[in-house]
PDB file of C-alpha atoms in Angstrom:
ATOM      1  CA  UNK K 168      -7.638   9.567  -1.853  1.00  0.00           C
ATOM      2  CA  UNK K 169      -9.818   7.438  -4.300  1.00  0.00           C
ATOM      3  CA  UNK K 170     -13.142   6.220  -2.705  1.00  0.00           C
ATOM      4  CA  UNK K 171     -15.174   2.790  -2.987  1.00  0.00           C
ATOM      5  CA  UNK K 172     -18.679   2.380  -2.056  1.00  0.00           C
ATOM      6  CA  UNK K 173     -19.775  -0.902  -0.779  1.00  0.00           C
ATOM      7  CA  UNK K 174     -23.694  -1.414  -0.196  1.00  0.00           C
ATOM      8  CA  UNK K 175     -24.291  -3.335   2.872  1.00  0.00           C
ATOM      9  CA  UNK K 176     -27.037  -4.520   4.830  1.00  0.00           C
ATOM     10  CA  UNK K 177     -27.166  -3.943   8.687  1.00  0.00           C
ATOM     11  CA  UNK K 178     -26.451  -7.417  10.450  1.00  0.00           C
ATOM     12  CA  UNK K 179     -29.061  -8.228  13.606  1.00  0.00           C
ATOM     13  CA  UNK K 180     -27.765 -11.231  14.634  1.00  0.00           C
ATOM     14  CA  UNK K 181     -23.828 -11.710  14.793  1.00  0.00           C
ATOM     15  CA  UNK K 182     -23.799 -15.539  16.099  1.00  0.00           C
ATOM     16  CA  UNK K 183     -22.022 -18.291  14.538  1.00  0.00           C
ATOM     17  CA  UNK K 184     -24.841 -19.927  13.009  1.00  0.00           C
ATOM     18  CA  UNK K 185     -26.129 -16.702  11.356  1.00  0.00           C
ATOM     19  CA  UNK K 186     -22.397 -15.896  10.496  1.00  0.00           C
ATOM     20  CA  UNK K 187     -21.821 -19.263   8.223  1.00  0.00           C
ATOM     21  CA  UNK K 188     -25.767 -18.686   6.872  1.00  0.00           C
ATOM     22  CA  UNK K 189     -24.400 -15.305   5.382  1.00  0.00           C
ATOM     23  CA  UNK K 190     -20.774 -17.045   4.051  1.00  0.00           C
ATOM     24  CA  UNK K 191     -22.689 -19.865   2.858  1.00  0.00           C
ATOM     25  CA  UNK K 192     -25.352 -17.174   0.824  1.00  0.00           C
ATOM     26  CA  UNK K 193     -22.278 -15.646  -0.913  1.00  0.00           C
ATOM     27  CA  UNK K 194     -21.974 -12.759   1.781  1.00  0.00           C
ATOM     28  CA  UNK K 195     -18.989 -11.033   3.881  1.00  0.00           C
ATOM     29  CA  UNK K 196     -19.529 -10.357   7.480  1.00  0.00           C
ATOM     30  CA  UNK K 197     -17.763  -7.124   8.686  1.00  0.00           C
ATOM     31  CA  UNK K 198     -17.778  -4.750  11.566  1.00  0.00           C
ATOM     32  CA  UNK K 199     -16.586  -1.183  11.404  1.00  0.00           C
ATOM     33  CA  UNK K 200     -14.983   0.383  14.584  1.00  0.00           C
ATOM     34  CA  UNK K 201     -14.027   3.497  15.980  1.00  0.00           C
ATOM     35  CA  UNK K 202     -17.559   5.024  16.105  1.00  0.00           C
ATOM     36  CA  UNK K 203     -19.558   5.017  19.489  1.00  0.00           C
ATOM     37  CA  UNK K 204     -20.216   1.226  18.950  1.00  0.00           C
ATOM     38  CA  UNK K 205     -19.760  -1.019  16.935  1.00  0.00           C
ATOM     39  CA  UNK K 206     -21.298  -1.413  13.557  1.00  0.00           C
ATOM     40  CA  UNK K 207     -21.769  -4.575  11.745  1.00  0.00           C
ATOM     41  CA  UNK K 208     -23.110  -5.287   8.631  1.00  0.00           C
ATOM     42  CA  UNK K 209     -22.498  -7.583   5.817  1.00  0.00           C
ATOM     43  CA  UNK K 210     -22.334  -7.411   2.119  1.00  0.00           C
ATOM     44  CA  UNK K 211     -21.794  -9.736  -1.268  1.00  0.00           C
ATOM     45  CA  UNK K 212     -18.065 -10.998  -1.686  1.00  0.00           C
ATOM     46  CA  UNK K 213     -18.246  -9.310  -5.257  1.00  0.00           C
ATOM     47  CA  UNK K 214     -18.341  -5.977  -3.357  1.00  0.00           C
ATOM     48  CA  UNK K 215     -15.023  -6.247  -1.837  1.00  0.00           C
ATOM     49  CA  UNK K 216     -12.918  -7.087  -4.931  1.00  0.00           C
ATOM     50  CA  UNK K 217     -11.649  -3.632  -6.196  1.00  0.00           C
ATOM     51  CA  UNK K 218     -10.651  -2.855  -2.545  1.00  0.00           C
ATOM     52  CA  UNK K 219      -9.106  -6.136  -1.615  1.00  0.00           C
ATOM     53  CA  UNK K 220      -7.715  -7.703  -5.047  1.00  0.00           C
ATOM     54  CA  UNK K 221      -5.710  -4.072  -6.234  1.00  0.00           C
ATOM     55  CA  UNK K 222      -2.421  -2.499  -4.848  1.00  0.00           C
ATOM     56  CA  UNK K 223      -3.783   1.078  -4.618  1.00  0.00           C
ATOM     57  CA  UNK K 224      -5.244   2.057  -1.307  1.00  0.00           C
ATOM     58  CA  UNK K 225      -8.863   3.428  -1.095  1.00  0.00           C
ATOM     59  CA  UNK K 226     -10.809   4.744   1.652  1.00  0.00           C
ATOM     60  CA  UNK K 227     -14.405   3.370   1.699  1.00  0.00           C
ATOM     61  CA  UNK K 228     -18.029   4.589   1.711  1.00  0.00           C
ATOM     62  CA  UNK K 229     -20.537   1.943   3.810  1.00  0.00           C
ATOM     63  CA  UNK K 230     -23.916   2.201   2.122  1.00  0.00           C
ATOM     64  CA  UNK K 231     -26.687   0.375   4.422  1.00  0.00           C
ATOM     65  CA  UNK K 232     -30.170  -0.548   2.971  1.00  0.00           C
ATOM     66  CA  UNK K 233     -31.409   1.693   6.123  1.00  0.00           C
ATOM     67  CA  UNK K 234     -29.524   4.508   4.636  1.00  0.00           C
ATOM     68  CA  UNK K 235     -26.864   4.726   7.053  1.00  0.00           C
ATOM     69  CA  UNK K 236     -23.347   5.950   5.345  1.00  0.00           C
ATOM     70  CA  UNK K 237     -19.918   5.964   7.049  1.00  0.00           C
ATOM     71  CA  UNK K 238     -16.618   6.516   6.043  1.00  0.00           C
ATOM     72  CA  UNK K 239     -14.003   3.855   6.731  1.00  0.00           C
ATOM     73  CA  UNK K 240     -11.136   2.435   5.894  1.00  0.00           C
ATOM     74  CA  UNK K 241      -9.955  -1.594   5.664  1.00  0.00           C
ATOM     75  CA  UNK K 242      -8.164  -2.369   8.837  1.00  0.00           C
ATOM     76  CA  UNK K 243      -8.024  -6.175   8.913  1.00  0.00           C
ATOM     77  CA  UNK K 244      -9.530  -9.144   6.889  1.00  0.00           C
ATOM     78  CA  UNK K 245      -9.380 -12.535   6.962  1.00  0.00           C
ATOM     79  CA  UNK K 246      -9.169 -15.166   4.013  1.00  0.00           C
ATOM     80  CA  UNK K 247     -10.096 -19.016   4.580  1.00  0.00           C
ATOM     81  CA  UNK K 248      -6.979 -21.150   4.592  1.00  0.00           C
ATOM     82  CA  UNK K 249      -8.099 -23.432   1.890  1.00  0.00           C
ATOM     83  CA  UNK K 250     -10.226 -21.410  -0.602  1.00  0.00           C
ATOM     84  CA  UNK K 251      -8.871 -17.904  -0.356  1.00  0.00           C
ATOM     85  CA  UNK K 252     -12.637 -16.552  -0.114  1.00  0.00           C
ATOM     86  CA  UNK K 253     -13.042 -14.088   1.921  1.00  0.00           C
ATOM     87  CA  UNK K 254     -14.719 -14.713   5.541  1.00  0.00           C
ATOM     88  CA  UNK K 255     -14.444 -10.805   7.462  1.00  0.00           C
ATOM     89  CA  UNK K 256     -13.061  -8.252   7.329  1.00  0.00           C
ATOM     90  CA  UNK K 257     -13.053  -5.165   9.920  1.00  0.00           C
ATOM     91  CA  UNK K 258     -13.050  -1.397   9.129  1.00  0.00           C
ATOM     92  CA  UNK K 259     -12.183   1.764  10.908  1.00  0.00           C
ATOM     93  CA  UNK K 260     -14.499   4.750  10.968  1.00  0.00           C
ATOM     94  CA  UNK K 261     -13.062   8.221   9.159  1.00  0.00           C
ATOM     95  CA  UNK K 262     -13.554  11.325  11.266  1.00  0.00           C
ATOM     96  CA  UNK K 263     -12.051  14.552  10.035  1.00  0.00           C
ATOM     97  CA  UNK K 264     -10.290  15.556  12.741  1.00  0.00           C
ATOM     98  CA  UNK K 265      -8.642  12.227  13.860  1.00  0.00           C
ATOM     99  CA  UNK K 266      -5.780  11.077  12.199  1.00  0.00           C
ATOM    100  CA  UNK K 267      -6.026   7.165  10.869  1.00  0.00           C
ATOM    101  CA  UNK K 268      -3.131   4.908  10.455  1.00  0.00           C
ATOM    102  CA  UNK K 269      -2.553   2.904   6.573  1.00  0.00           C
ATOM    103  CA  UNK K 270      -0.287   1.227   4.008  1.00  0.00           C
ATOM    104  CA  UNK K 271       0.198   3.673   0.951  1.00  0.00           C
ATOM    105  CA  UNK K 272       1.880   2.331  -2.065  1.00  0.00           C
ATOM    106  CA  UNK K 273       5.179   3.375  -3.666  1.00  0.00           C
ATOM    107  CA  UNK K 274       4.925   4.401  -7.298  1.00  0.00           C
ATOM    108  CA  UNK K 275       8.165   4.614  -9.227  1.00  0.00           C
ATOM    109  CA  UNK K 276       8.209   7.834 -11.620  1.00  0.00           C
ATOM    110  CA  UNK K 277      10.920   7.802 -14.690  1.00  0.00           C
ATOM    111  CA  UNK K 278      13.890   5.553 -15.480  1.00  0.00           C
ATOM    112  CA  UNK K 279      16.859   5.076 -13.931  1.00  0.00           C
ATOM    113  CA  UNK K 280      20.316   6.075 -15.496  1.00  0.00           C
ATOM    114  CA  UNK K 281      21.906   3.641 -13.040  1.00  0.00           C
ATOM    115  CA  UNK K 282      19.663   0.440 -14.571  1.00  0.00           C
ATOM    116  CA  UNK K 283      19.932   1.375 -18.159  1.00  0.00           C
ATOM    117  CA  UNK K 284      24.318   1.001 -16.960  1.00  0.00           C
ATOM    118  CA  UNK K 285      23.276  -2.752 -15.929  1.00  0.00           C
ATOM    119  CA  UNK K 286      22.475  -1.923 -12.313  1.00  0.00           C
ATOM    120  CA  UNK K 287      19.651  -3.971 -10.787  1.00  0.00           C
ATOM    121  CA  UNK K 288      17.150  -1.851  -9.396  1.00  0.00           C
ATOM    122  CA  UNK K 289      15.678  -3.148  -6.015  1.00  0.00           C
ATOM    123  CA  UNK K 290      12.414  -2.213  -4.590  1.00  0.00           C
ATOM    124  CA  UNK K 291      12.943  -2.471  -0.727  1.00  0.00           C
ATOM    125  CA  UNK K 292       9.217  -1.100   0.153  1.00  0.00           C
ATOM    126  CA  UNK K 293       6.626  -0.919  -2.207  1.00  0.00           C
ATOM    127  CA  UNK K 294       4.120   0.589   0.959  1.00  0.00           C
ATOM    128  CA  UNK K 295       4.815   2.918   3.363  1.00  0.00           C
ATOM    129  CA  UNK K 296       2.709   3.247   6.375  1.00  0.00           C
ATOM    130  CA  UNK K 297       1.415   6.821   7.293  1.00  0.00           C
ATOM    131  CA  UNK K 298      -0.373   8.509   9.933  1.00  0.00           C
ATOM    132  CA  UNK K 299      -2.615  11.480   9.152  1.00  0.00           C
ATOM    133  CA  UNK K 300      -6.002  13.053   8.478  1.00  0.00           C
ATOM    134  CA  UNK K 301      -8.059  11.844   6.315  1.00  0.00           C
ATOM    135  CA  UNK K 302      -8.117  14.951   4.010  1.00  0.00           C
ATOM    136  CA  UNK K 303      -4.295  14.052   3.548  1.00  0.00           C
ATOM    137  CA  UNK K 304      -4.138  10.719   2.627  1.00  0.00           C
ATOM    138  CA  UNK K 305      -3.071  10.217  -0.722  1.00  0.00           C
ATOM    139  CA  UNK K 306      -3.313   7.651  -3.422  1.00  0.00           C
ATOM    140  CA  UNK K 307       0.374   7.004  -4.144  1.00  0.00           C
ATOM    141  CA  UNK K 308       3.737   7.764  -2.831  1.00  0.00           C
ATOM    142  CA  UNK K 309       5.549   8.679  -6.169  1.00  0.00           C
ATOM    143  CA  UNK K 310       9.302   8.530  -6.051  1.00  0.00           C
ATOM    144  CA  UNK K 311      11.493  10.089  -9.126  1.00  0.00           C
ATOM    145  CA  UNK K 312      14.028   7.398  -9.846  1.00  0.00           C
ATOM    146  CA  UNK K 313      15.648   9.111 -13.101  1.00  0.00           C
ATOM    147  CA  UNK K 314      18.220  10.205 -11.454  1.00  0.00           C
ATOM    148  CA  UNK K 315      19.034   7.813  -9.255  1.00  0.00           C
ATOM    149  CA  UNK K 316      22.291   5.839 -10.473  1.00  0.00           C
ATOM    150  CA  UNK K 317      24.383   2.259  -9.665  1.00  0.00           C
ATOM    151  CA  UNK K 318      25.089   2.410  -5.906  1.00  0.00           C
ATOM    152  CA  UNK K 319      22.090   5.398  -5.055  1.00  0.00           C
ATOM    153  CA  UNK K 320      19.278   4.949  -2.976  1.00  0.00           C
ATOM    154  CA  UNK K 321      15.930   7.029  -2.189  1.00  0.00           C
ATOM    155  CA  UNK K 322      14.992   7.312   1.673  1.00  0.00           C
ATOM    156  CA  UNK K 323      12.029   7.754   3.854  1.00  0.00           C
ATOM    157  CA  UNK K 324      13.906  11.256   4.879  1.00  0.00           C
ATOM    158  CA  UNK K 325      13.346  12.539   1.512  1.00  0.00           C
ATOM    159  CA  UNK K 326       9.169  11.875   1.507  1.00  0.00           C
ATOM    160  CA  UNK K 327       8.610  13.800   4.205  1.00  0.00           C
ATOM    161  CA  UNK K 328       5.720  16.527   4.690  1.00  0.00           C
ATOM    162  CA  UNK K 329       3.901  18.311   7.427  1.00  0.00           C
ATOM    163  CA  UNK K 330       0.604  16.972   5.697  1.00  0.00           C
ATOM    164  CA  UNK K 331       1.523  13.395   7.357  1.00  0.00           C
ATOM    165  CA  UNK K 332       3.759  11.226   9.662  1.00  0.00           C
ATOM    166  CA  UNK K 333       6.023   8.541   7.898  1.00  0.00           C
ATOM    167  CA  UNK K 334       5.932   5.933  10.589  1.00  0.00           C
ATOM    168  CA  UNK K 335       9.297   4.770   9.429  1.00  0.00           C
ATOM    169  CA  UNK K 336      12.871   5.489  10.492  1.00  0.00           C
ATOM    170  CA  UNK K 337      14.203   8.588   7.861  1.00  0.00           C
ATOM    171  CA  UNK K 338      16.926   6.062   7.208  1.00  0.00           C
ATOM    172  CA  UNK K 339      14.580   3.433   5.590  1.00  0.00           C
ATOM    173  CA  UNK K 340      15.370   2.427   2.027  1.00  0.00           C
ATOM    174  CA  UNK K 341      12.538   3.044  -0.353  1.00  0.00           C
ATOM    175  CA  UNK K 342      14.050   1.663  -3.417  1.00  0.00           C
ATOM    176  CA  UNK K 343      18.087   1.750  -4.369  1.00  0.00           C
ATOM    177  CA  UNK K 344      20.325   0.572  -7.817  1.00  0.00           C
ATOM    178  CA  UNK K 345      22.381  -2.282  -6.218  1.00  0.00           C
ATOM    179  CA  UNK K 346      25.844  -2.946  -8.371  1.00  0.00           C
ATOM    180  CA  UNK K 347      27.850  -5.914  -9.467  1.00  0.00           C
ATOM    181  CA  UNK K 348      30.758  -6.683 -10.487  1.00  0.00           C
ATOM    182  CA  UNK K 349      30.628  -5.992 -14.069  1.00  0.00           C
ATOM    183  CA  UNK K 350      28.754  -3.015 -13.561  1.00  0.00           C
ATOM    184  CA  UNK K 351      30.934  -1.597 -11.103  1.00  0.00           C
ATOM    185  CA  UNK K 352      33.393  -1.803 -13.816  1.00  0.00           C
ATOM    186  CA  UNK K 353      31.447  -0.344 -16.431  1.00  0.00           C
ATOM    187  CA  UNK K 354      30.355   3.018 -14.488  1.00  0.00           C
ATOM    188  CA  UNK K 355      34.358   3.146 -13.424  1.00  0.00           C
ATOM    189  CA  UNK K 356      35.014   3.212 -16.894  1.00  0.00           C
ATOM    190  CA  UNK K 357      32.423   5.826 -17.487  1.00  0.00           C
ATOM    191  CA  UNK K 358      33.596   8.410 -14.938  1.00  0.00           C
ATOM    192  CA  UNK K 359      37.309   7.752 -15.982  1.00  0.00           C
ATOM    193  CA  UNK K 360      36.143   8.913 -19.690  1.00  0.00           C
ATOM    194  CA  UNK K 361      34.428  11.811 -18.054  1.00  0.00           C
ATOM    195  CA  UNK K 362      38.121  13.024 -16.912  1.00  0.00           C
ATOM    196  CA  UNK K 363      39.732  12.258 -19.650  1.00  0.00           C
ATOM    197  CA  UNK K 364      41.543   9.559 -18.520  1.00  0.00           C
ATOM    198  CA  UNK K 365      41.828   6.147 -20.534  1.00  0.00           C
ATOM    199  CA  UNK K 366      40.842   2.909 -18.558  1.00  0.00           C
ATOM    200  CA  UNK K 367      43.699   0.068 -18.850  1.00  0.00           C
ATOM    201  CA  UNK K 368      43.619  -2.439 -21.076  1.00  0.00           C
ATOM    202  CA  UNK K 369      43.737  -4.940 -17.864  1.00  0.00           C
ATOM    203  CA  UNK K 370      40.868  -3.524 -15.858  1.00  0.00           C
ATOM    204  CA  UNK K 371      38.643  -3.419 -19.327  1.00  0.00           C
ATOM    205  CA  UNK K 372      39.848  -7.735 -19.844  1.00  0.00           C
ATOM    206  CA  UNK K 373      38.802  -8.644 -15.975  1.00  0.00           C
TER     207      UNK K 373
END
């Protein structure tokens, strides 16, 4: 998975007032958990932007002006209800051998025979959360739709691997071609042509 560094300086004093000194100065207060303790720090708003304002998941490098580094990834943040700025967010600390819980977006590979026949193509989950090392996290879950026609769906079941845990039931619908009335009719038609038969003239008029 794709990494981001964000440089950081070590926070001292975590109190309110020096909290809303650091918002107020342009600055993001954040803590990073799962180590022995844990770490806060703090770092310019700008920082955070190609890890917060993107779809695409990244795992993060912490670079402290005391030349600490850790690995992490975003675990919660927090947004002011009236200006959308960002006031904290919290990290969790990478370790090889522990597995780490996150969102992983969908990508949608190829077109879909069923849509180009006037199906409506419906995009149930666009991120699908998965448990496993850190070595195996990937960028994108890409899904091959061009063969997917009017009334198919793709499932959880068929993303499987033993290089991660889908916390979802197999049964979950990743993305499906949902029909209609007209194009129910239309792939009919299609499949009668196939055998040779003729459609009537009454089921073509309705």
């Amino acid at each position: 998975m794709k990494s981001i560094t964000i440089k950081g300086s070590e926070r001292e004093s975590v109190g309110k007032k020096a909290t809303k000194a650091l918002r107020n100065a342009g600055k993001v207060p954040c803590v990073v958990y799962g180590g022995e303790k844990p770490l806060h720090f703090s770092a310019d708003e700008l920082s955070f932007r190609d890890l917060v304002y993107t779809p695409n998941a990244h795992t993060v490098v912490i670079e402290l002006e005391n030349g600490t580094k850790v690995d992490a990834i975003m675990q919660d943040i927090q947004f002011h209800p009236v200006t959308d700025k960002i006031i904290h967010i919290d990290f969790y600390q990478l370790f090889a051998d522990k597995e780490v819980t996150m969102s992983i977006p969908v990508r949608l590979l190829g077109n879909s025979p069923g849509v180009k026949n006037g199906g409506r193509l419906l995009f149930r989950n666009r991120k699908l959360t998965v448990k496993a090392l850190p070595a195996n996290l990937v960028d994108f879950f890409d899904v091959d739709i061009s063969e997917l026609k009017i009334g198919g769906n793709i499932k959880v079941a068929s993303l499987k691997s033993d290089d991660y845990t889908l916390l979802h039931p197999d049964s979950t619908v990743v993305v499906q071609v949902k029909t209609s009335r007209n194009t129910v009719e239309e792939d009919d038609d299609e499949e009668e042509g196939e055998e040779g038969a003729e459609a009537p003239a009454e089921a073509a008029a309705e």
